[in-house]
Coordinates of C-alpha atoms and ligand atoms in Angstrom, one line a residue:
M10 CA 74.9 -8.7 153.9
Q11 CA 73.5 -5.3 154.8
V12 CA 75.3 -2.0 153.9
M13 CA 75.5 0.4 156.9
S14 CA 74.9 3.7 155.2
G15 CA 76.4 6.7 156.8
K16 CA 74.4 8.9 154.4
E17 CA 71.2 7.4 155.7
V18 CA 72.1 7.5 159.4
S19 CA 73.5 11.0 159.2
K20 CA 70.3 12.2 157.4
A21 CA 68.3 11.1 160.5
V22 CA 70.9 12.8 162.8
Y23 CA 70.7 16.0 160.8
E24 CA 66.9 16.0 160.9
E25 CA 67.0 15.8 164.7
L26 CA 69.7 18.4 164.9
H27 CA 67.6 20.8 162.7
T28 CA 64.7 20.6 165.1
R29 CA 66.9 21.0 168.2
T30 CA 68.9 23.9 166.6
E31 CA 65.6 25.7 165.8
A32 CA 64.5 25.3 169.4
F33 CA 68.0 26.5 170.6
V34 CA 67.8 29.7 168.4
Q35 CA 64.2 30.4 169.5
T36 CA 65.2 30.2 173.2
H37 CA 68.6 32.0 173.1
G38 CA 68.4 34.3 170.1
Y39 CA 71.7 33.2 168.6
A40 CA 73.0 30.1 166.8
P41 CA 75.5 27.6 168.0
T42 CA 78.9 28.6 166.5
L43 CA 81.9 26.6 165.5
A44 CA 85.4 28.0 164.9
V45 CA 87.7 25.9 162.8
V46 CA 91.4 26.6 162.7
L47 CA 93.6 25.2 159.8
V48 CA 97.3 25.6 159.6
G49 CA 98.9 25.2 156.2
N50 CA 97.4 24.0 153.0
D51 CA 97.2 20.2 153.1
P52 CA 94.5 19.3 150.5
A53 CA 92.9 16.6 152.6
S54 CA 92.7 18.9 155.6
Q55 CA 91.3 21.7 153.4
S56 CA 88.7 19.4 152.1
Y57 CA 87.6 18.3 155.7
V58 CA 87.5 21.9 156.8
N59 CA 85.3 22.7 153.9
S60 CA 82.9 19.9 154.7
K61 CA 82.6 21.1 158.3
K62 CA 81.8 24.6 157.0
K63 CA 79.1 23.3 154.7
A64 CA 77.5 21.2 157.5
C65 CA 77.4 24.4 159.8
L66 CA 75.7 26.4 157.0
S67 CA 73.2 23.6 156.3
L68 CA 72.1 23.7 160.0
G69 CA 72.1 27.4 160.3
F70 CA 75.1 27.3 162.8
G71 CA 77.5 30.2 163.0
H72 CA 80.9 29.4 161.5
Q73 CA 84.3 31.0 161.7
D74 CA 87.3 30.0 159.7
Y75 CA 90.9 30.8 160.6
T76 CA 93.7 29.8 158.2
L77 CA 97.3 30.2 159.3
A78 CA 100.3 29.9 157.1
Q79 CA 102.3 26.6 157.2
D80 CA 105.3 28.4 158.8
S81 CA 103.2 30.2 161.5
T82 CA 104.7 29.8 165.0
Q83 CA 103.2 27.8 167.8
E84 CA 102.6 31.1 169.7
E85 CA 100.6 32.5 166.8
L86 CA 98.4 29.5 166.8
L87 CA 98.0 29.5 170.6
S88 CA 97.0 33.1 170.6
V89 CA 94.2 32.4 168.1
V90 CA 93.0 29.6 170.4
R91 CA 93.1 31.8 173.5
R92 CA 91.2 34.5 171.6
L93 CA 88.5 31.9 170.7
N94 CA 88.4 30.6 174.3
A95 CA 87.6 34.1 175.5
D96 CA 85.0 34.9 172.8
S97 CA 81.6 34.1 174.2
T98 CA 80.0 34.0 170.7
V99 CA 82.1 30.9 169.9
H100 CA 80.9 27.6 171.4
G101 CA 83.1 25.0 169.7
I102 CA 86.7 25.2 168.7
L103 CA 88.4 22.7 166.4
V104 CA 92.0 22.8 165.4
Q105 CA 92.4 20.7 162.3
L106 CA 95.0 17.9 162.7
P107 CA 97.7 17.0 161.8
L108 CA 99.6 20.2 162.6
P109 CA 102.9 21.0 161.0
S110 CA 105.8 19.1 162.6
H111 CA 107.3 22.2 164.2
M112 CA 104.1 22.5 166.4
D113 CA 103.3 20.7 169.6
S114 CA 99.7 19.3 169.0
E115 CA 99.3 18.3 172.7
A116 CA 100.1 21.8 173.9
V117 CA 97.6 23.2 171.4
I118 CA 94.8 20.8 172.4
E119 CA 95.4 21.4 176.1
T120 CA 95.0 25.1 175.5
I121 CA 91.5 24.7 174.1
D122 CA 88.9 25.5 176.7
Q123 CA 87.5 22.0 177.7
H124 CA 83.9 23.5 177.5
K125 CA 84.5 24.2 173.8
D126 CA 86.4 21.0 173.1
V127 CA 83.9 19.7 170.4
D128 CA 86.6 17.3 169.1
G129 CA 86.8 15.6 172.5
F130 CA 90.6 15.6 172.3
H131 CA 91.4 17.5 175.5
P132 CA 93.1 15.3 178.1
M133 CA 90.2 16.2 180.5
S134 CA 87.6 15.0 178.0
V135 CA 89.6 11.8 177.3
G136 CA 90.1 11.1 181.0
K137 CA 86.4 11.6 181.7
L138 CA 85.5 9.3 178.8
L139 CA 87.8 6.6 180.2
I140 CA 86.1 6.6 183.6
G141 CA 82.6 6.8 182.2
L142 CA 81.7 10.5 183.0
P143 CA 79.7 12.6 180.6
T144 CA 81.9 14.6 178.3
F145 CA 82.6 15.5 174.7
V146 CA 83.3 12.2 172.9
S147 CA 85.5 12.4 169.8
C148 CA 83.4 12.5 166.7
T149 CA 84.5 9.4 164.8
P150 CA 84.0 7.0 167.7
L151 CA 80.7 8.6 168.4
G152 CA 79.7 8.2 164.8
V153 CA 80.6 4.5 164.9
L154 CA 78.5 4.0 168.0
T155 CA 75.6 5.9 166.4
M156 CA 75.8 3.6 163.4
L157 CA 75.8 0.4 165.6
D158 CA 72.8 1.7 167.5
H159 CA 70.9 2.7 164.3
Y160 CA 71.3 -0.9 162.9
K161 CA 70.5 -2.4 166.3
I162 CA 73.8 -4.2 166.4
E163 CA 74.3 -5.8 169.9
T164 CA 77.7 -5.2 171.5
S165 CA 77.1 -6.8 174.9
G166 CA 79.3 -9.9 175.3
K167 CA 80.6 -9.6 171.7
H168 CA 84.2 -9.6 170.8
V169 CA 85.2 -6.3 169.2
V170 CA 88.6 -6.2 167.5
I171 CA 89.9 -2.7 166.8
V172 CA 92.8 -2.4 164.4
G173 CA 94.6 0.9 165.3
R174 CA 95.4 2.5 168.6
S175 CA 95.2 6.2 167.7
N176 CA 94.2 8.8 170.3
I177 CA 91.4 10.0 167.9
V178 CA 89.8 6.6 167.1
G179 CA 91.2 3.4 168.5
K180 CA 91.7 4.3 172.1
P181 CA 88.4 6.2 172.7
L182 CA 86.5 3.5 170.8
A183 CA 88.0 0.8 173.0
A184 CA 87.0 2.8 176.1
L185 CA 83.5 3.4 174.9
L186 CA 82.8 -0.2 173.9
M187 CA 84.1 -1.8 177.1
Q188 CA 82.0 0.7 179.2
K189 CA 79.1 -0.7 181.3
G190 CA 76.0 -0.6 179.1
R191 CA 78.0 -1.4 175.9
D192 CA 79.7 -4.4 177.6
A193 CA 81.9 -5.6 174.7
T194 CA 85.1 -7.5 175.1
V195 CA 87.6 -5.4 173.3
T196 CA 90.9 -6.3 171.7
V197 CA 93.1 -3.4 170.3
C198 CA 95.6 -4.4 167.6
H199 CA 98.3 -2.3 166.2
S200 CA 101.4 -2.4 163.9
R201 CA 103.4 -4.6 166.4
T202 CA 100.6 -7.1 167.0
A203 CA 101.8 -10.6 166.3
D204 CA 99.7 -12.7 163.9
L205 CA 97.0 -10.0 163.4
A206 CA 94.8 -12.2 161.2
S207 CA 94.4 -14.8 163.9
L208 CA 92.9 -12.1 166.2
T209 CA 90.8 -10.3 163.6
M210 CA 89.3 -13.7 162.6
T211 CA 87.8 -14.0 166.1
A212 CA 86.0 -10.6 165.9
D213 CA 82.2 -10.5 166.0
I214 CA 82.7 -6.8 165.2
L215 CA 85.8 -5.8 163.4
I216 CA 86.7 -2.1 163.3
S217 CA 89.6 -0.9 161.2
A218 CA 91.2 2.5 161.7
I219 CA 94.8 2.3 160.5
G220 CA 94.8 4.3 157.3
K221 CA 96.2 1.5 155.1
P222 CA 94.2 1.1 151.8
L223 CA 92.6 -2.3 151.3
F224 CA 94.5 -3.8 154.3
I225 CA 91.7 -6.0 155.6
Q226 CA 91.3 -9.0 153.3
P227 CA 88.6 -11.7 153.4
S228 CA 91.0 -14.2 155.1
M229 CA 91.1 -11.9 158.1
V230 CA 87.3 -11.7 158.6
K231 CA 85.0 -14.3 160.3
E232 CA 82.0 -15.3 158.3
G233 CA 79.0 -13.2 159.4
A234 CA 81.1 -10.5 161.2
V235 CA 80.1 -6.8 161.3
V236 CA 82.8 -4.8 159.6
I237 CA 83.3 -1.1 160.3
D238 CA 85.8 0.7 158.1
V239 CA 87.1 4.0 159.5
G240 CA 89.9 4.4 156.9
I241 CA 89.6 7.1 154.3
N242 CA 92.6 6.8 152.0
R243 CA 93.3 8.6 148.8
I244 CA 94.8 6.4 146.1
E245 CA 95.9 7.6 142.7
D246 CA 93.4 6.9 139.9
P247 CA 94.1 8.6 136.5
A248 CA 90.6 7.7 135.4
A249 CA 89.0 9.7 138.3
K250 CA 88.2 13.4 137.7
R251 CA 90.4 14.6 140.6
G252 CA 93.2 12.1 139.8
Y253 CA 92.5 10.1 143.0
R254 CA 89.7 8.1 144.6
L255 CA 88.8 7.3 148.2
V256 CA 89.1 3.8 149.5
G257 CA 88.8 2.4 153.0
D258 CA 91.1 0.1 155.0
V259 CA 88.9 -2.8 154.0
D260 CA 88.9 -4.4 150.6
Y261 CA 85.1 -3.9 150.3
D262 CA 84.6 -5.8 147.1
T263 CA 86.0 -9.1 148.4
V264 CA 85.2 -8.8 152.1
S265 CA 81.5 -7.6 151.8
S266 CA 80.2 -11.0 150.6
H267 CA 80.9 -12.8 153.8
C268 CA 80.0 -10.3 156.5
S269 CA 76.6 -9.5 158.0
F270 CA 77.0 -5.7 158.0
I271 CA 79.6 -3.5 156.4
T272 CA 80.3 0.2 156.1
P273 CA 81.2 1.6 152.6
V274 CA 83.9 4.2 151.8
P275 CA 82.9 6.9 151.0
G276 CA 79.4 7.2 152.4
G277 CA 80.1 5.3 155.7
V278 CA 81.7 6.4 158.9
G279 CA 83.3 9.6 157.4
V280 CA 79.9 11.2 156.9
M281 CA 79.0 10.4 160.5
T282 CA 82.0 12.1 161.9
I283 CA 80.9 15.5 160.7
A284 CA 77.3 15.0 161.8
M285 CA 78.7 14.2 165.3
L286 CA 80.8 17.3 165.3
M287 CA 77.6 19.3 164.7
K288 CA 75.9 17.4 167.5
N289 CA 78.9 18.2 169.9
T290 CA 78.8 21.9 168.9
L291 CA 75.1 22.1 169.7
Q292 CA 75.8 20.4 173.0
A293 CA 78.6 22.8 173.8
A294 CA 76.4 25.8 173.0
S295 CA 73.6 24.4 175.2
L296 CA 75.9 23.6 178.1
L297 CA 77.6 27.1 177.9
A298 CA 74.2 28.7 177.9
A299 CA 73.1 26.7 180.9
K300 CA 76.3 27.8 182.7
D301 CA 75.7 31.4 181.9
T302 CA 72.2 31.4 183.4
K303 CA 73.3 29.7 186.7
Ligands
GUN26 N1 92.0 15.3 161.4 C1 91.5 14.1 161.1 N2 90.3 13.9 161.8 C2 90.2 14.9 162.6 C3 89.2 15.3 163.6 O1 88.3 14.5 163.8 N3 89.4 16.4 164.2 C4 90.5 17.3 163.9 N4 90.6 18.4 164.6 N5 91.4 17.0 163.1 C5 91.3 15.8 162.4

């Protein structure tokens, strides 16, 4: 069994991004800049937003932080997004999800200029992805593909079973893996799937993205399978300094012994997601610069 280390793969990604960022700054005289908008004070969201800021700083990217109160109106949020759309010094815009329940996430995402949609959540980005056109690809699926490539894991002709059908992970991953060039046969399972274990047992590559701690047990995994754990779940742990610890969707301790490759949590896919956000931000800045000089 080999551990697929997000730390190791993201280190290689950051090294490449460092070089490309230096070249970008040399050519254009400014740094790629990401604006992150957070509504409310959910601790997990605050922690993700902090990590994104740190990644920007480590690469020398520009970074702007906007925090709106939990009871802000939809219109207040939309006006921040519109201002960022119009600001030529901002190249990537990310509105941290989930939004408070009184807000319409779809309307907010649709308002983001698709050229600055570094999350790849805009319907135009998702549509392009589905038909195989170049576009911003959402960061977690892109991170999973980058890890598969790094460890030279073949997807052609393989049966990939994805547990979870979210717009952020399950659906885009399915679209990417079935694309020509990746050539996987993809099954997407969800909460209403009958006899889930009988399907996951047939997976050459099993990807879990449902957000249920330790849901994937050894009896659900084929001997020698590749197991990718996208879940990042906080569970209470009085012994831990922060009172909680992070676990994946996969019961790592029992599953790892009979797979060929597995991603840990933490230190797996989660680290890759932020590296891919940085990659998308550099790409957005490059494409916007090319548009300006046309
Ligand atoms: N919430 C959880 N993951 C993500 C992500 O990738 N992007 C945004 N905007 N919000 C998230």
